[in-house]
Amino acid sequence: MQLMSNPRILLKDKRARPFFGMHPWVYAGAIAAVEGEPKDGDVVDLMSHVGAFVARGLYNSQSKIRVRLYAWDEQQPLDADFFRRQLASAIRLRRDILKLPGACRLVFSEADGLSGLVVEQFERWLVVQFTSLALALRREIFADLLTELLHPNGIYLRTERGIGQLEGLELQDGPLRGDAPGLLTMEENGLRFHVNLTEGQKTGYYLDQRDNRQAVARLAVGRRMLDAFCYSGGFSLHAARAGATSVLAVDSSEPALQLARANAELNGLTNVTFEKSDVFDQLDRLVAAGERFGVIVLDPPKFARSKSAVEEAMRGYRRLLVQALKALESDGILVMCCCSGLIERQMLHDLLALEASQVRRPLQILESRGAAPDHPMSAMCPETNYLKCVICRVG
Ligand code: SAH
């Protein structure tokens, strides 16, 4: 009986509650004892301190998240059939329930009951990212299952920065199945975007901002916009098409700007200017020159990757905000985005209130948005609620 023989992870007294509540991360500090000798990546059973079955997961002695949980039914093995069902359920959400037509995130890790796996689809290609050792060790199984369920032209593996160290994971970017196109073209909200699956940032494109780009574009009509941290031009192009008078798009990465310029051209949009600069310096220069904008989008990269980095990250947001408030005309629209899960929404709202009150400008939050719904939030795992996009009117 395979199920009877799984090594057992015994929780400390009073530590079982989050896991009965289906939170999937068991940190080392919650564990009293390990019975049996699980190897990294093995299936283990999580038991309460009195020996009751709690959930089944995968073990990694090299990660602070010692066990990631996947099944709460004692009869459920963590085999290919199980992972096929989890994948199929994730795909059903995007295709049958949300009815997303094109590029989207098909699997979002904990939010889809697959802690450690992200899958995105661009045209006929899939990009996968493994953020857990145990699922990475099963990458051939996942490649087979994704092929069976979706018949893609190719599956390309991208690795996330810093993950090797967190998980003890050695992975290289490269094709898992089929070929990888250098550059492909996909559609978002009726605009066309070049995406580079192998060289682009992250998985090639930031799909999570899809709906936020539309929401901001509506407010940019007839206004001059600054798109700070523009990457391949997502916000800029949406605003330019909607009728912004002009857009200044800034990024420090030349490859990003090359993509962004090509994307503007692809859509026949001529009222966007791209500039290679550090946003902090550029904002200082714009303020010094007395430039004004009707809309300012701030969409920086993840500033806080660990708890100890939160304070420094908040200082970064503060600097951006102080300068943006100076460059924003009266009745201007400020869009403050933050993709660090460790920085909570209320912290951003509080920062907005503080900095706007310092300069005696009323600030109204029109919408405090999250990621598009193909990046759902698991109610059981609040950490999946990572993206904030706060749209404000500044008097
Ligand atoms: N708004 C984009 C996504 C931004 S991702 C979209 O809608 O797709 C963050 C971007 O910030 C990256 O393109 C990165 O190159 C850029 N970046 C990081 N630090 C920067 C800095 N100090 N100044 C300018 N750009 C920076």
Short mmCIF file of C-alpha atoms and ligand atoms in Angstrom, two decimals:
data_model
loop_
_atom_site.label_atom_id
_atom_site.label_comp_id
_atom_site.label_asym_id
_atom_site.label_seq_id
_atom_site.Cartn_x
_atom_site.Cartn_y
_atom_site.Cartn_z
CA MET A 1 0.00 0.00 0.00
CA GLN A 2 1.83 3.05 -1.25
CA LEU A 3 -0.40 5.43 0.68
CA MET A 4 0.41 3.82 4.01
CA SER A 5 4.13 4.17 3.52
CA ASN A 6 4.53 7.90 2.94
CA PRO A 7 6.96 9.48 5.38
CA ARG A 8 5.11 11.57 7.96
CA ILE A 9 5.69 15.16 8.98
CA LEU A 10 4.46 15.79 12.52
CA LEU A 11 3.31 19.29 13.36
CA LYS A 12 3.93 20.99 16.66
CA ASP A 13 1.01 21.40 19.04
CA LYS A 14 -1.44 24.15 17.94
CA ARG A 15 0.21 24.54 14.53
CA ALA A 16 -2.27 22.55 12.42
CA ARG A 17 -5.00 25.16 12.06
CA PRO A 18 -3.77 26.94 8.87
CA PHE A 19 -3.35 23.60 7.15
CA PHE A 20 -6.82 22.35 8.07
CA GLY A 21 -7.75 25.73 6.53
CA MET A 22 -6.01 24.55 3.32
CA HIS A 23 -3.07 26.92 3.40
CA PRO A 24 -0.42 25.11 1.33
CA TRP A 25 2.90 26.21 2.92
CA VAL A 26 4.35 24.36 5.90
CA TYR A 27 7.34 26.26 7.20
CA ALA A 28 10.15 24.48 9.02
CA GLY A 29 9.21 26.23 12.28
CA ALA A 30 5.82 24.47 12.46
CA ILE A 31 7.33 21.00 12.28
CA ALA A 32 8.02 18.89 15.39
CA ALA A 33 9.41 15.78 13.74
CA VAL A 34 10.00 14.00 10.46
CA GLU A 35 9.22 10.26 10.51
CA GLY A 36 10.82 8.14 7.81
CA GLU A 37 13.48 9.52 5.53
CA PRO A 38 11.87 11.60 2.80
CA LYS A 39 14.14 12.71 -0.01
CA ASP A 40 13.68 16.17 -1.45
CA GLY A 41 10.69 16.07 -3.76
CA ASP A 42 9.08 13.02 -2.11
CA VAL A 43 5.42 12.71 -1.16
CA VAL A 44 4.85 13.14 2.57
CA ASP A 45 1.81 13.11 4.86
CA LEU A 46 1.28 16.02 7.20
CA MET A 47 -0.03 14.94 10.61
CA SER A 48 -1.30 16.95 13.55
CA HIS A 49 0.55 16.60 16.85
CA VAL A 50 -1.96 13.93 17.92
CA GLY A 51 -1.33 11.95 14.75
CA ALA A 52 -4.41 12.90 12.68
CA PHE A 53 -3.97 13.14 8.92
CA VAL A 54 -4.08 16.79 7.78
CA ALA A 55 -2.94 16.84 4.17
CA ARG A 56 -0.57 15.34 1.61
CA GLY A 57 2.31 17.29 0.15
CA LEU A 58 5.80 17.31 -1.30
CA TYR A 59 8.92 17.68 0.79
CA ASN A 60 12.00 19.87 0.36
CA SER A 61 14.60 20.01 3.13
CA GLN A 62 16.39 22.86 1.30
CA SER A 63 13.47 25.29 1.35
CA LYS A 64 12.06 27.33 4.22
CA ILE A 65 8.74 26.01 2.93
CA ARG A 66 9.53 22.47 4.03
CA VAL A 67 6.30 20.97 2.68
CA ARG A 68 3.94 22.25 -0.01
CA LEU A 69 0.45 20.78 0.32
CA TYR A 70 -1.70 19.64 -2.59
CA ALA A 71 -4.39 17.21 -1.32
CA TRP A 72 -6.51 17.16 1.80
CA ASP A 73 -8.10 13.74 1.18
CA GLU A 74 -6.22 10.84 2.74
CA GLN A 75 -7.17 8.55 -0.16
CA GLN A 76 -5.73 10.88 -2.80
CA PRO A 77 -2.30 9.95 -4.16
CA LEU A 78 -0.19 12.75 -5.69
CA ASP A 79 0.20 11.03 -9.02
CA ALA A 80 -0.06 12.05 -12.66
CA ASP A 81 -3.86 11.63 -12.62
CA PHE A 82 -4.13 14.04 -9.73
CA PHE A 83 -1.95 16.65 -11.41
CA ARG A 84 -3.87 16.18 -14.67
CA ARG A 85 -7.12 17.03 -12.83
CA GLN A 86 -5.56 20.09 -11.20
CA LEU A 87 -4.26 21.32 -14.56
CA ALA A 88 -7.58 20.66 -16.27
CA SER A 89 -9.40 22.61 -13.57
CA ALA A 90 -7.04 25.56 -13.98
CA ILE A 91 -7.48 25.52 -17.75
CA ARG A 92 -11.30 25.31 -17.37
CA LEU A 93 -11.29 28.55 -15.38
CA ARG A 94 -9.57 30.50 -18.16
CA ARG A 95 -11.20 28.87 -21.15
CA ASP A 96 -14.73 27.92 -20.03
CA ILE A 97 -15.54 30.26 -17.16
CA LEU A 98 -13.58 33.45 -17.94
CA LYS A 99 -13.64 32.69 -21.68
CA LEU A 100 -10.33 34.43 -22.25
CA PRO A 101 -9.62 34.34 -25.94
CA GLY A 102 -5.87 34.74 -26.24
CA ALA A 103 -2.71 34.96 -24.22
CA CYS A 104 -3.27 34.30 -20.55
CA ARG A 105 -1.89 32.72 -17.43
CA LEU A 106 -3.25 29.17 -17.40
CA VAL A 107 -1.86 28.04 -14.06
CA PHE A 108 -1.06 30.30 -11.14
CA SER A 109 0.70 28.22 -8.52
CA GLU A 110 -1.04 28.24 -5.11
CA ALA A 111 -4.08 29.99 -6.59
CA ASP A 112 -4.70 26.88 -8.70
CA GLY A 113 -3.74 24.28 -6.11
CA LEU A 114 -0.38 23.74 -7.81
CA SER A 115 2.10 25.46 -5.53
CA GLY A 116 5.32 25.95 -7.49
CA LEU A 117 4.02 25.92 -11.06
CA VAL A 118 3.18 28.81 -13.37
CA VAL A 119 2.05 28.22 -16.96
CA GLU A 120 1.31 30.96 -19.46
CA GLN A 121 0.05 30.63 -23.00
CA PHE A 122 1.11 32.90 -25.84
CA GLU A 123 -0.44 31.92 -29.16
CA ARG A 124 0.39 28.22 -29.63
CA TRP A 125 3.27 28.20 -27.14
CA LEU A 126 3.43 27.60 -23.41
CA VAL A 127 5.94 29.07 -20.99
CA VAL A 128 6.38 27.27 -17.68
CA GLN A 129 8.09 28.39 -14.51
CA PHE A 130 8.82 26.10 -11.58
CA THR A 131 9.17 27.76 -8.21
CA SER A 132 9.33 24.56 -6.19
CA LEU A 133 11.95 21.84 -6.37
CA ALA A 134 9.42 19.01 -6.11
CA LEU A 135 7.38 20.14 -9.12
CA ALA A 136 10.56 20.94 -11.05
CA LEU A 137 11.68 17.34 -10.51
CA ARG A 138 8.36 16.30 -12.06
CA ARG A 139 8.79 18.56 -15.08
CA GLU A 140 8.63 15.71 -17.60
CA ILE A 141 5.26 14.65 -16.16
CA PHE A 142 3.96 18.22 -16.41
CA ALA A 143 5.30 18.63 -19.94
CA ASP A 144 3.50 15.40 -20.95
CA LEU A 145 0.25 16.46 -19.25
CA LEU A 146 0.29 19.94 -20.77
CA THR A 147 0.96 18.44 -24.19
CA GLU A 148 -1.93 16.02 -23.74
CA LEU A 149 -4.34 18.74 -22.56
CA LEU A 150 -3.35 21.64 -24.83
CA HIS A 151 -1.35 20.31 -27.81
CA PRO A 152 0.98 23.33 -27.92
CA ASN A 153 3.59 23.88 -30.63
CA GLY A 154 6.18 24.05 -27.90
CA ILE A 155 6.75 24.35 -24.15
CA TYR A 156 9.54 26.63 -22.98
CA LEU A 157 11.04 26.61 -19.50
CA ARG A 158 11.87 29.93 -17.84
CA THR A 159 13.51 30.17 -14.45
CA GLU A 160 12.70 32.81 -11.87
CA ARG A 161 15.48 34.90 -10.42
CA GLY A 162 16.52 33.89 -6.92
CA ILE A 163 14.56 30.66 -6.95
CA GLY A 164 17.64 28.43 -7.18
CA GLN A 165 18.79 29.64 -3.81
CA LEU A 166 15.34 29.51 -2.17
CA GLU A 167 14.58 25.97 -3.28
CA GLY A 168 17.98 24.39 -3.92
CA LEU A 169 17.00 24.16 -7.53
CA GLU A 170 19.31 24.11 -10.54
CA LEU A 171 17.35 24.79 -13.71
CA GLN A 172 18.30 26.30 -17.04
CA ASP A 173 16.01 28.15 -19.41
CA GLY A 174 15.31 26.06 -22.49
CA PRO A 175 12.73 24.15 -24.50
CA LEU A 176 10.91 21.34 -22.69
CA ARG A 177 8.93 20.26 -25.74
CA GLY A 178 9.04 21.34 -29.36
CA ASP A 179 10.67 24.52 -30.54
CA ALA A 180 10.61 28.07 -29.19
CA PRO A 181 9.95 30.96 -31.52
CA GLY A 182 12.27 33.92 -30.98
CA LEU A 183 9.60 36.53 -31.29
CA LEU A 184 5.87 35.94 -31.56
CA THR A 185 2.97 38.30 -31.85
CA MET A 186 -0.05 38.12 -29.59
CA GLU A 187 -3.15 40.15 -29.03
CA GLU A 188 -4.32 41.95 -25.90
CA ASN A 189 -7.52 43.97 -25.83
CA GLY A 190 -7.33 44.31 -29.61
CA LEU A 191 -3.72 45.57 -29.62
CA ARG A 192 -0.84 43.51 -31.01
CA PHE A 193 2.29 42.88 -28.95
CA HIS A 194 5.60 41.26 -29.82
CA VAL A 195 6.59 38.82 -27.11
CA ASN A 196 10.00 37.27 -26.75
CA LEU A 197 9.51 34.01 -24.83
CA THR A 198 13.19 33.17 -24.54
CA GLU A 199 14.78 36.57 -23.93
CA GLY A 200 11.96 38.77 -22.61
CA GLN A 201 11.53 39.64 -18.94
CA LYS A 202 9.80 37.08 -16.72
CA THR A 203 7.86 34.89 -19.18
CA GLY A 204 7.96 37.52 -21.94
CA TYR A 205 5.00 39.69 -20.99
CA TYR A 206 3.18 40.97 -17.90
CA LEU A 207 -0.26 39.47 -18.40
CA ASP A 208 -1.46 40.41 -14.93
CA GLN A 209 -1.94 44.09 -15.88
CA ARG A 210 -4.25 43.32 -18.86
CA ASP A 211 -7.45 44.75 -17.38
CA ASN A 212 -5.67 47.56 -15.54
CA ARG A 213 -4.28 48.85 -18.84
CA GLN A 214 -7.84 49.17 -20.14
CA ALA A 215 -9.01 50.88 -16.95
CA VAL A 216 -6.20 53.44 -17.13
CA ALA A 217 -6.62 54.02 -20.87
CA ARG A 218 -10.23 55.17 -20.31
CA LEU A 219 -8.93 57.95 -18.06
CA ALA A 220 -6.09 59.00 -20.37
CA VAL A 221 -8.26 60.31 -23.21
CA GLY A 222 -7.20 63.86 -24.09
CA ARG A 223 -4.38 63.87 -21.56
CA ARG A 224 -0.59 63.71 -21.61
CA MET A 225 0.65 60.54 -19.93
CA LEU A 226 3.90 59.42 -18.33
CA ASP A 227 4.34 55.63 -18.34
CA ALA A 228 7.13 55.03 -15.87
CA PHE A 229 8.64 51.50 -16.03
CA CYS A 230 6.97 50.85 -19.38
CA TYR A 231 8.63 47.50 -20.34
CA SER A 232 7.13 46.57 -23.74
CA GLY A 233 4.64 49.43 -23.69
CA GLY A 234 1.49 47.82 -22.27
CA PHE A 235 0.03 50.89 -20.55
CA SER A 236 1.41 53.32 -23.16
CA LEU A 237 -0.13 51.63 -26.16
CA HIS A 238 -3.53 51.24 -24.54
CA ALA A 239 -3.57 54.93 -23.61
CA ALA A 240 -2.27 56.08 -26.99
CA ARG A 241 -4.95 54.11 -28.80
CA ALA A 242 -7.68 55.39 -26.47
CA GLY A 243 -6.79 58.98 -27.33
CA ALA A 244 -4.09 60.27 -24.99
CA THR A 245 -2.62 63.39 -26.57
CA SER A 246 0.90 62.04 -26.09
CA VAL A 247 2.70 59.45 -24.01
CA LEU A 248 6.23 59.52 -22.62
CA ALA A 249 7.33 55.95 -21.87
CA VAL A 250 10.41 55.38 -19.73
CA ASP A 251 12.39 52.25 -18.95
CA SER A 252 16.01 51.55 -18.13
CA SER A 253 16.24 48.43 -20.28
CA GLU A 254 17.20 48.82 -23.92
CA PRO A 255 15.77 45.43 -24.99
CA ALA A 256 12.47 46.40 -23.33
CA LEU A 257 12.41 49.70 -25.22
CA GLN A 258 13.20 47.98 -28.50
CA LEU A 259 10.17 45.76 -27.98
CA ALA A 260 8.06 48.75 -26.94
CA ARG A 261 9.06 50.77 -30.02
CA ALA A 262 8.33 47.80 -32.27
CA ASN A 263 4.95 47.39 -30.56
CA ALA A 264 3.99 51.03 -31.12
CA GLU A 265 4.90 50.63 -34.78
CA LEU A 266 3.00 47.36 -35.06
CA ASN A 267 -0.15 49.17 -33.94
CA GLY A 268 0.46 52.31 -35.99
CA LEU A 269 0.66 54.48 -32.87
CA THR A 270 2.84 57.54 -33.35
CA ASN A 271 2.07 59.64 -30.28
CA VAL A 272 4.36 57.66 -27.93
CA THR A 273 7.95 58.71 -27.19
CA PHE A 274 10.28 56.19 -25.62
CA GLU A 275 13.15 57.14 -23.42
CA LYS A 276 15.89 55.02 -21.88
CA SER A 277 16.41 56.33 -18.35
CA ASP A 278 16.36 55.46 -14.74
CA VAL A 279 12.85 56.50 -13.68
CA PHE A 280 14.05 58.08 -10.44
CA ASP A 281 16.46 60.36 -12.33
CA GLN A 282 13.98 61.01 -15.10
CA LEU A 283 11.29 62.10 -12.65
CA ASP A 284 13.75 64.49 -11.00
CA ARG A 285 14.59 65.98 -14.40
CA LEU A 286 10.94 66.31 -15.45
CA VAL A 287 10.06 68.01 -12.19
CA ALA A 288 13.05 70.36 -12.45
CA ALA A 289 12.02 71.26 -15.99
CA GLY A 290 8.47 72.01 -14.83
CA GLU A 291 6.90 69.32 -17.03
CA ARG A 292 3.31 68.34 -16.24
CA PHE A 293 1.25 65.25 -17.00
CA GLY A 294 -2.45 64.46 -16.81
CA VAL A 295 -1.77 60.78 -16.06
CA ILE A 296 1.24 59.17 -14.40
CA VAL A 297 1.61 55.39 -14.23
CA LEU A 298 4.19 54.00 -11.82
CA ASP A 299 4.69 50.27 -12.36
CA PRO A 300 8.09 49.44 -10.89
CA PRO A 301 9.58 45.94 -10.58
CA LYS A 302 9.27 44.02 -7.32
CA PHE A 303 11.16 46.17 -4.83
CA ALA A 304 10.60 43.88 -1.83
CA ARG A 305 11.63 40.25 -2.22
CA SER A 306 11.94 39.55 1.49
CA LYS A 307 10.52 40.94 4.73
CA SER A 308 13.78 42.69 5.48
CA ALA A 309 13.53 44.58 2.17
CA VAL A 310 10.07 46.07 2.83
CA GLU A 311 11.27 49.24 4.53
CA GLU A 312 13.71 50.08 1.76
CA ALA A 313 11.04 49.28 -0.82
CA MET A 314 8.58 51.66 0.84
CA ARG A 315 11.24 54.38 0.66
CA GLY A 316 11.47 53.71 -3.09
CA TYR A 317 7.71 54.05 -3.49
CA ARG A 318 7.79 57.21 -1.44
CA ARG A 319 10.44 58.78 -3.66
CA LEU A 320 8.47 57.93 -6.79
CA LEU A 321 5.26 59.24 -5.31
CA VAL A 322 6.70 62.53 -4.05
CA GLN A 323 8.04 63.37 -7.50
CA ALA A 324 4.96 62.11 -9.33
CA LEU A 325 2.77 64.39 -7.22
CA LYS A 326 4.92 67.33 -8.34
CA ALA A 327 4.65 66.39 -12.00
CA LEU A 328 0.91 65.70 -11.92
CA GLU A 329 -1.38 68.48 -13.01
CA SER A 330 -4.46 69.40 -10.99
CA ASP A 331 -7.24 66.81 -11.42
CA GLY A 332 -4.52 64.44 -12.57
CA ILE A 333 -4.71 60.66 -12.54
CA LEU A 334 -2.08 58.81 -10.57
CA VAL A 335 -1.70 55.06 -11.03
CA MET A 336 0.44 53.37 -8.43
CA CYS A 337 1.21 49.71 -9.01
CA CYS A 338 3.00 47.31 -6.70
CA CYS A 339 3.71 43.65 -7.36
CA SER A 340 5.42 42.86 -4.04
CA GLY A 341 3.15 40.55 -2.09
CA LEU A 342 4.89 41.63 1.11
CA ILE A 343 3.67 45.21 0.68
CA GLU A 344 0.02 45.21 1.59
CA ARG A 345 -2.64 47.23 -0.15
CA GLN A 346 -3.36 49.27 2.97
CA MET A 347 0.32 50.26 3.19
CA LEU A 348 0.06 51.82 -0.27
CA HIS A 349 -3.22 53.56 0.55
CA ASP A 350 -1.61 54.96 3.71
CA LEU A 351 1.45 56.14 1.79
CA LEU A 352 -0.75 57.88 -0.79
CA ALA A 353 -2.69 59.62 1.97
CA LEU A 354 0.45 60.70 3.78
CA GLU A 355 2.34 62.10 0.80
CA ALA A 356 -0.65 63.83 -0.78
CA SER A 357 -1.58 65.43 2.54
CA GLN A 358 1.99 66.68 2.96
CA VAL A 359 1.53 68.77 -0.18
CA ARG A 360 -2.08 69.58 0.73
CA ARG A 361 -3.59 67.93 -2.31
CA PRO A 362 -6.79 65.90 -1.88
CA LEU A 363 -6.34 62.39 -3.19
CA GLN A 364 -9.29 60.15 -4.05
CA ILE A 365 -8.88 56.46 -4.76
CA LEU A 366 -11.11 55.73 -7.73
CA GLU A 367 -10.25 52.05 -7.99
CA SER A 368 -7.96 49.83 -6.00
CA ARG A 369 -7.49 46.98 -8.40
CA GLY A 370 -5.70 43.66 -8.46
CA ALA A 371 -4.50 41.34 -11.18
CA ALA A 372 -6.67 40.15 -14.05
CA PRO A 373 -8.76 37.10 -13.06
CA ASP A 374 -6.52 34.60 -14.83
CA HIS A 375 -4.29 35.40 -11.82
CA PRO A 376 -6.94 34.54 -9.23
CA MET A 377 -6.49 34.92 -5.51
CA SER A 378 -6.85 31.80 -3.43
CA ALA A 379 -9.03 32.63 -0.44
CA MET A 380 -6.99 30.05 1.48
CA CYS A 381 -3.63 31.56 0.53
CA PRO A 382 -3.77 35.36 0.81
CA GLU A 383 -0.19 35.55 -0.48
CA THR A 384 -1.63 35.03 -3.98
CA ASN A 385 -3.11 38.54 -3.70
CA TYR A 386 0.12 40.20 -4.78
CA LEU A 387 -0.67 42.87 -7.38
CA LYS A 388 -2.02 46.27 -6.44
CA CYS A 389 -3.00 48.88 -9.01
CA VAL A 390 -4.37 51.93 -7.26
CA ILE A 391 -5.96 54.51 -9.54
CA CYS A 392 -6.34 57.94 -7.96
CA ARG A 393 -7.52 61.43 -8.79
CA VAL A 394 -5.28 64.08 -7.32
CA GLY A 395 -6.82 67.52 -6.82
N1 SAH B 1 4.45 48.43 -17.01
C1 SAH B 1 5.00 47.27 -17.67
C2 SAH B 1 5.68 46.31 -16.74
C3 SAH B 1 6.79 46.91 -15.92
S1 SAH B 1 7.92 45.74 -15.30
C4 SAH B 1 3.91 46.58 -18.47
O1 SAH B 1 2.76 47.01 -18.44
O2 SAH B 1 4.22 45.59 -19.14
C5 SAH B 1 9.13 46.78 -14.61
C6 SAH B 1 10.04 47.47 -15.62
O3 SAH B 1 10.85 48.39 -14.90
C7 SAH B 1 11.00 46.58 -16.38
O4 SAH B 1 10.80 46.77 -17.75
C8 SAH B 1 12.42 47.09 -15.99
O5 SAH B 1 13.31 47.10 -17.09
C9 SAH B 1 12.12 48.47 -15.54
N2 SAH B 1 13.01 49.08 -14.54
C10 SAH B 1 13.49 48.54 -13.41
N3 SAH B 1 14.15 49.46 -12.68
C11 SAH B 1 14.08 50.62 -13.38
C12 SAH B 1 14.55 51.94 -13.14
N4 SAH B 1 15.19 52.27 -12.02
N5 SAH B 1 14.28 52.90 -14.06
C13 SAH B 1 13.61 52.59 -15.19
N6 SAH B 1 13.13 51.36 -15.45
C14 SAH B 1 13.37 50.40 -14.57
#
